[in-house]
C-alpha cells in the first residue's frame, strides 16, 4: 500500500487551512478511504479541537520523531470514522522540534498505513512551512478572495513551483466566498483569483456560519448533509479521488438566477477540475 501525502497550505494565517484539512479528511474517510492527518502547527495545535479529539491526545508528533513512542501509539482515532486518525502537534515545543528529514521519514511510514496523509501546514513560509511540505507529493493551497490572501498564496505557489521534482501537483481551494458581495463588486470573484494565481481549481467553498458552530462542537461540516460548505468539501474530496464533479452553483443557494458562478464554471469546465 502506498498512500498520497498532501500538504494543505496558504502562506497567510486565518484563511481556513485547519478547517479545510479536517473537512477534507472527514469527507475522504466517509467515502471509504483511510486517512491520517498531521498537525504541523507545533506550539499551537488546533486540529484536535476541530475534530473534537482534544481529550484523547496522549502522545504527539514530536514524541514520535524523538522515538518516545511508536506512530500507532500517537495516532488518535476519530470518534465517528474508524479509518480516520490524527497525529497531533506538540503544544510545549516550537517549529524547530521537527526537521525536514524527520518529516520525510514520518510521511513515508504513514503512506504505508493510509490511503491519504493530509498535512496541516502552519502559517508563513519559514521553517514550519518548509518542514510541512518536506514529505508531501501534492499540495492544496487555500485562499480567500482578498488581495492579501491572494498575494500570499501566489508566493506559496512560487515556492511549490520550485519543488516540482517533489511536489507533482498543486491545486487551489477558494474559501469563504460570498456571491452577493461578488455580484456587488465588493469581493473578488473566482475568475479574478484564478487570473492572478493561474492555478488549477480544486474547489470553491461558500461562506457558511455553520462552520463556526461545527468548529465549536468539534464536528466537521463534511460529516453533515445540510451545510453548503460541507457539500463543497465533499465535492473536493471526490475530485481528489479523481472524480469529475460539477461545482456548486452558489448563486442558486443565495436565491440568485443566471449566475456569474455558472459562467465561471462553464468557462473553466474544459480544465475538468
Coordinates of N, CA and C in Angstrom, one line a residue, residues 7-120:
X7 N -0.1 18.2 1.3 CA 0.0 19.3 2.3 C -1.0 20.3 2.0
X8 N -1.7 20.8 3.1 CA -2.7 21.9 3.0 C -2.0 23.2 3.5
X9 N -1.9 24.2 2.6 CA -1.1 25.3 2.9 C -1.7 26.6 2.4
X10 N -1.1 27.8 2.7 CA -1.6 29.0 2.2 C -0.6 30.2 2.2
X11 N 0.2 30.1 3.2 CA 1.1 31.3 3.5 C 0.4 32.2 4.5
X12 N -0.8 32.7 4.3 CA -1.4 33.6 5.2 C -2.2 32.8 6.3
X13 N -2.1 33.3 7.5 CA -2.9 32.7 8.6 C -4.4 33.1 8.5
X14 N -5.2 32.3 9.1 CA -6.6 32.6 9.2 C -7.5 32.5 8.0
X15 N -7.0 31.8 6.9 CA -7.8 31.6 5.7 C -8.6 30.3 5.7
X16 N -8.3 29.4 6.7 CA -9.1 28.2 6.8 C -8.4 26.9 6.5
X17 N -7.1 26.9 6.7 CA -6.3 25.6 6.4 C -6.7 24.5 7.3
X18 N -6.8 24.7 8.6 CA -7.1 23.7 9.5 C -8.5 23.2 9.3
X19 N -9.5 24.1 9.1 CA -10.8 23.7 8.8 C -10.9 22.9 7.5
X20 N -10.2 23.3 6.5 CA -10.2 22.5 5.3 C -9.6 21.2 5.5
X21 N -8.5 21.1 6.2 CA -7.9 19.8 6.5 C -8.9 18.8 7.1
X22 N -9.5 19.3 8.2 CA -10.5 18.5 8.9 C -11.6 18.0 8.1
X23 N -12.2 18.9 7.3 CA -13.4 18.6 6.5 C -13.0 17.7 5.3
X24 N -11.9 17.9 4.7 CA -11.5 17.0 3.6 C -11.2 15.7 4.1
X25 N -10.6 15.6 5.3 CA -10.3 14.3 5.9 C -11.5 13.5 6.2
X26 N -12.5 14.2 6.8 CA -13.8 13.5 7.1 C -14.5 13.1 5.8
X27 N -14.5 13.9 4.8 CA -15.2 13.6 3.6 C -14.5 12.4 2.9
X28 N -13.2 12.3 2.9 CA -12.5 11.2 2.4 C -12.7 9.9 3.1
X29 N -12.7 10.0 4.5 CA -13.0 8.9 5.3 C -14.4 8.4 5.1
X30 N -15.4 9.3 5.0 CA -16.8 8.9 4.8 C -17.0 8.2 3.4
X31 N -16.1 8.4 2.5 CA -16.2 7.8 1.2 C -15.4 6.4 1.1
X32 N -14.9 6.0 2.3 CA -14.3 4.7 2.3 C -12.7 4.7 2.3
X33 N -12.1 5.9 2.3 CA -10.6 5.9 2.3 C -10.1 5.9 3.7
X34 N -8.9 5.4 3.9 CA -8.2 5.5 5.2 C -7.4 6.8 5.2
X35 N -7.5 7.6 6.3 CA -6.9 9.0 6.2 C -6.1 9.2 7.6
X36 N -4.9 9.8 7.4 CA -4.2 10.3 8.6 C -4.0 11.8 8.4
X37 N -4.3 12.6 9.5 CA -4.0 14.0 9.5 C -2.8 14.3 10.4
X38 N -1.9 15.1 9.9 CA -0.7 15.5 10.7 C -0.9 17.0 11.0
X39 N -0.9 17.4 12.3 CA -1.0 18.8 12.6 C 0.5 19.3 12.8
X40 N 0.9 20.1 11.8 CA 2.3 20.6 11.9 C 2.4 22.0 12.5
X41 N 1.3 22.5 13.1 CA 1.3 23.8 13.7 C 1.9 23.6 15.1
X42 N 3.1 23.2 15.2 CA 3.7 22.9 16.5 C 3.8 24.2 17.4
X43 N 3.4 24.0 18.6 CA 3.4 25.1 19.6 C 2.0 25.7 19.8
X44 N 1.1 25.4 18.9 CA -0.3 25.9 19.0 C -1.3 24.7 19.1
X45 N -1.4 23.9 18.0 CA -2.3 22.7 18.0 C -3.8 23.1 18.1
X46 N -4.5 23.0 16.9 CA -5.9 23.3 16.9 C -6.7 22.2 16.2
X47 N -6.0 21.4 15.4 CA -6.7 20.4 14.6 C -7.5 19.4 15.5
X48 N -6.9 19.1 16.7 CA -7.6 18.2 17.6 C -8.9 18.8 18.1
X49 N -8.9 20.1 18.3 CA -10.2 20.7 18.8 C -11.2 20.7 17.7
X50 N -10.8 21.0 16.5 CA -11.8 21.0 15.3 C -12.4 19.6 15.2
X51 N -11.6 18.5 15.5 CA -12.1 17.2 15.4 C -12.8 16.7 16.6
X52 N -12.8 17.5 17.7 CA -13.4 17.0 19.0 C -12.6 15.9 19.7
X53 N -11.2 15.9 19.4 CA -10.4 14.9 20.0 C -9.4 15.3 21.0
X54 N -9.6 16.6 21.5 CA -8.6 17.2 22.4 C -8.3 16.4 23.7
X55 N -9.4 15.7 24.1 CA -9.3 14.9 25.4 C -8.7 13.5 25.2
X56 N -8.4 13.2 24.0 CA -7.9 11.8 23.7 C -6.4 11.8 23.4
X57 N -5.8 13.0 23.3 CA -4.4 13.1 23.0 C -3.5 12.7 24.1
X58 N -2.6 11.7 23.9 CA -1.7 11.3 24.9 C -0.2 11.6 24.4
X59 N 0.1 11.1 23.2 CA 1.4 11.4 22.6 C 1.2 12.4 21.4
X60 N 2.3 12.9 20.9 CA 2.2 13.9 19.8 C 3.3 13.6 18.8
X61 N 3.2 14.5 17.7 CA 4.2 14.4 16.6 C 5.6 14.4 17.1
X62 N 6.0 15.3 18.0 CA 7.4 15.4 18.5 C 7.8 14.1 19.2
X63 N 6.8 13.5 20.0 CA 7.1 12.3 20.7 C 7.5 11.2 19.7
X64 N 6.9 11.2 18.5 CA 7.1 10.2 17.5 C 8.5 10.3 16.9
X65 N 8.8 11.6 16.5 CA 10.1 11.8 15.8 C 11.3 11.7 16.8
X66 N 11.0 11.9 18.1 CA 12.1 11.7 19.1 C 12.1 10.3 19.6
X67 N 11.3 9.4 19.0 CA 11.2 8.0 19.3 C 10.9 7.7 20.8
X68 N 10.0 8.5 21.3 CA 9.5 8.3 22.7 C 8.2 7.4 22.6
X69 N 7.7 7.2 21.4 CA 6.6 6.3 21.2 C 6.5 5.9 19.8
X70 N 5.7 4.9 19.5 CA 5.5 4.4 18.1 C 4.4 5.3 17.5
X71 N 4.4 5.3 16.1 CA 3.4 6.1 15.4 C 2.0 5.7 15.9
X72 N 1.8 4.4 15.9 CA 0.4 3.9 16.2 C 0.0 4.3 17.6
X73 N 0.9 4.5 18.6 CA 0.6 5.0 19.9 C 0.1 6.4 19.9
X74 N 0.7 7.2 19.0 CA 0.4 8.7 19.0 C -0.8 9.0 18.1
X75 N -1.2 8.1 17.2 CA -2.4 8.4 16.4 C -3.7 8.3 17.2
X76 N -4.5 9.3 17.1 CA -5.7 9.4 17.8 C -6.9 9.1 16.8
X77 N -7.6 8.0 17.1 CA -8.7 7.6 16.2 C -9.9 8.6 16.3
X78 N -10.5 8.9 15.2 CA -11.7 9.7 15.2 C -12.8 9.0 15.9
X79 N -13.7 9.8 16.4 CA -14.9 9.2 17.1 C -15.9 8.6 16.2
X80 N -16.0 9.2 15.0 CA -17.1 8.8 14.1 C -16.6 7.9 12.9
X81 N -15.3 8.0 12.6 CA -14.8 7.2 11.4 C -13.6 6.4 11.8
X82 N -13.8 5.1 11.8 CA -12.7 4.2 12.3 C -11.4 4.3 11.4
X83 N -11.6 4.7 10.1 CA -10.5 4.8 9.2 C -9.8 6.2 9.2
X84 N -10.1 7.0 10.1 CA -9.6 8.4 10.2 C -8.8 8.6 11.5
X85 N -7.5 9.0 11.4 CA -6.7 9.2 12.6 C -6.0 10.6 12.5
X86 N -5.7 11.1 13.7 CA -5.0 12.4 13.8 C -3.6 12.2 14.6
X87 N -2.6 12.7 14.0 CA -1.3 12.8 14.7 C -1.2 14.3 15.2
X88 N -1.4 14.5 16.4 CA -1.5 15.9 16.9 C -0.1 16.6 17.1
X89 N -0.1 17.9 17.0 CA 1.1 18.7 17.3 C 1.4 18.7 18.8
X90 N 2.7 19.1 19.1 CA 3.0 19.4 20.5 C 2.8 20.8 20.8
X91 N 2.2 21.1 22.0 CA 1.9 22.4 22.4 C 3.1 23.1 23.1
X92 N 3.9 22.3 23.7 CA 5.0 22.9 24.5 C 6.4 23.0 23.8
X93 N 6.4 22.7 22.5 CA 7.6 22.8 21.7 C 7.4 23.9 20.6
X94 N 8.5 24.1 19.9 CA 8.3 25.1 18.7 C 8.6 24.4 17.4
X95 N 8.5 25.1 16.3 CA 8.6 24.5 15.0 C 9.9 23.9 14.7
X96 N 11.0 24.2 15.5 CA 12.3 23.6 15.2 C 12.4 22.1 15.8
X97 N 11.3 21.7 16.4 CA 11.3 20.4 17.1 C 11.3 19.2 16.1
X98 N 10.8 19.5 14.8 CA 10.7 18.5 13.8 C 11.5 19.1 12.5
X99 N 12.4 18.4 12.0 CA 13.1 18.8 10.8 C 12.6 18.2 9.5
X100 N 13.1 18.6 8.4 CA 12.6 18.1 7.1 C 12.8 16.6 6.9
X101 N 14.0 16.1 7.3 CA 14.3 14.7 7.2 C 13.4 13.8 8.0
X102 N 13.1 14.3 9.2 CA 12.2 13.6 10.1 C 10.8 13.5 9.6
X103 N 10.4 14.6 8.9 CA 9.1 14.7 8.3 C 9.0 13.7 7.1
X104 N 10.0 13.7 6.3 CA 10.0 12.8 5.2 C 9.9 11.3 5.7
X105 N 10.6 11.0 6.7 CA 10.6 9.6 7.2 C 9.2 9.3 7.8
X106 N 8.6 10.2 8.5 CA 7.3 10.1 9.1 C 6.2 9.9 8.0
X107 N 6.3 10.7 7.0 CA 5.3 10.6 5.9 C 5.4 9.3 5.1
X108 N 6.7 8.9 4.9 CA 6.9 7.6 4.2 C 6.3 6.5 4.9
X109 N 6.4 6.5 6.3 CA 5.8 5.4 7.0 C 4.3 5.4 7.0
X110 N 3.7 6.6 7.2 CA 2.3 6.8 7.2 C 1.7 6.4 5.8
X111 N 2.4 6.6 4.8 CA 1.9 6.2 3.4 C 1.7 4.8 3.3
X112 N 2.4 4.0 4.1 CA 2.2 2.5 4.0 C 1.0 2.1 4.8
X113 N 0.4 3.0 5.6 CA -0.7 2.7 6.5 C -2.0 3.3 6.1
X114 N -2.0 4.3 5.3 CA -3.2 5.1 4.9 C -3.2 5.4 3.5
X115 N -4.5 5.6 2.9 CA -4.7 6.0 1.5 C -4.3 7.4 1.3
X116 N -4.6 8.2 2.3 CA -4.3 9.7 2.3 C -3.6 10.1 3.6
X117 N -2.6 11.0 3.4 CA -2.0 11.6 4.6 C -2.1 13.1 4.3
X118 N -2.9 13.8 5.1 CA -3.1 15.3 5.0 C -2.3 16.0 6.0
X119 N -1.4 16.9 5.6 CA -0.5 17.7 6.4 C -1.1 19.1 6.6
X120 N -1.4 19.5 7.8 CA -1.9 20.8 8.0 C -0.7 21.7 8.3

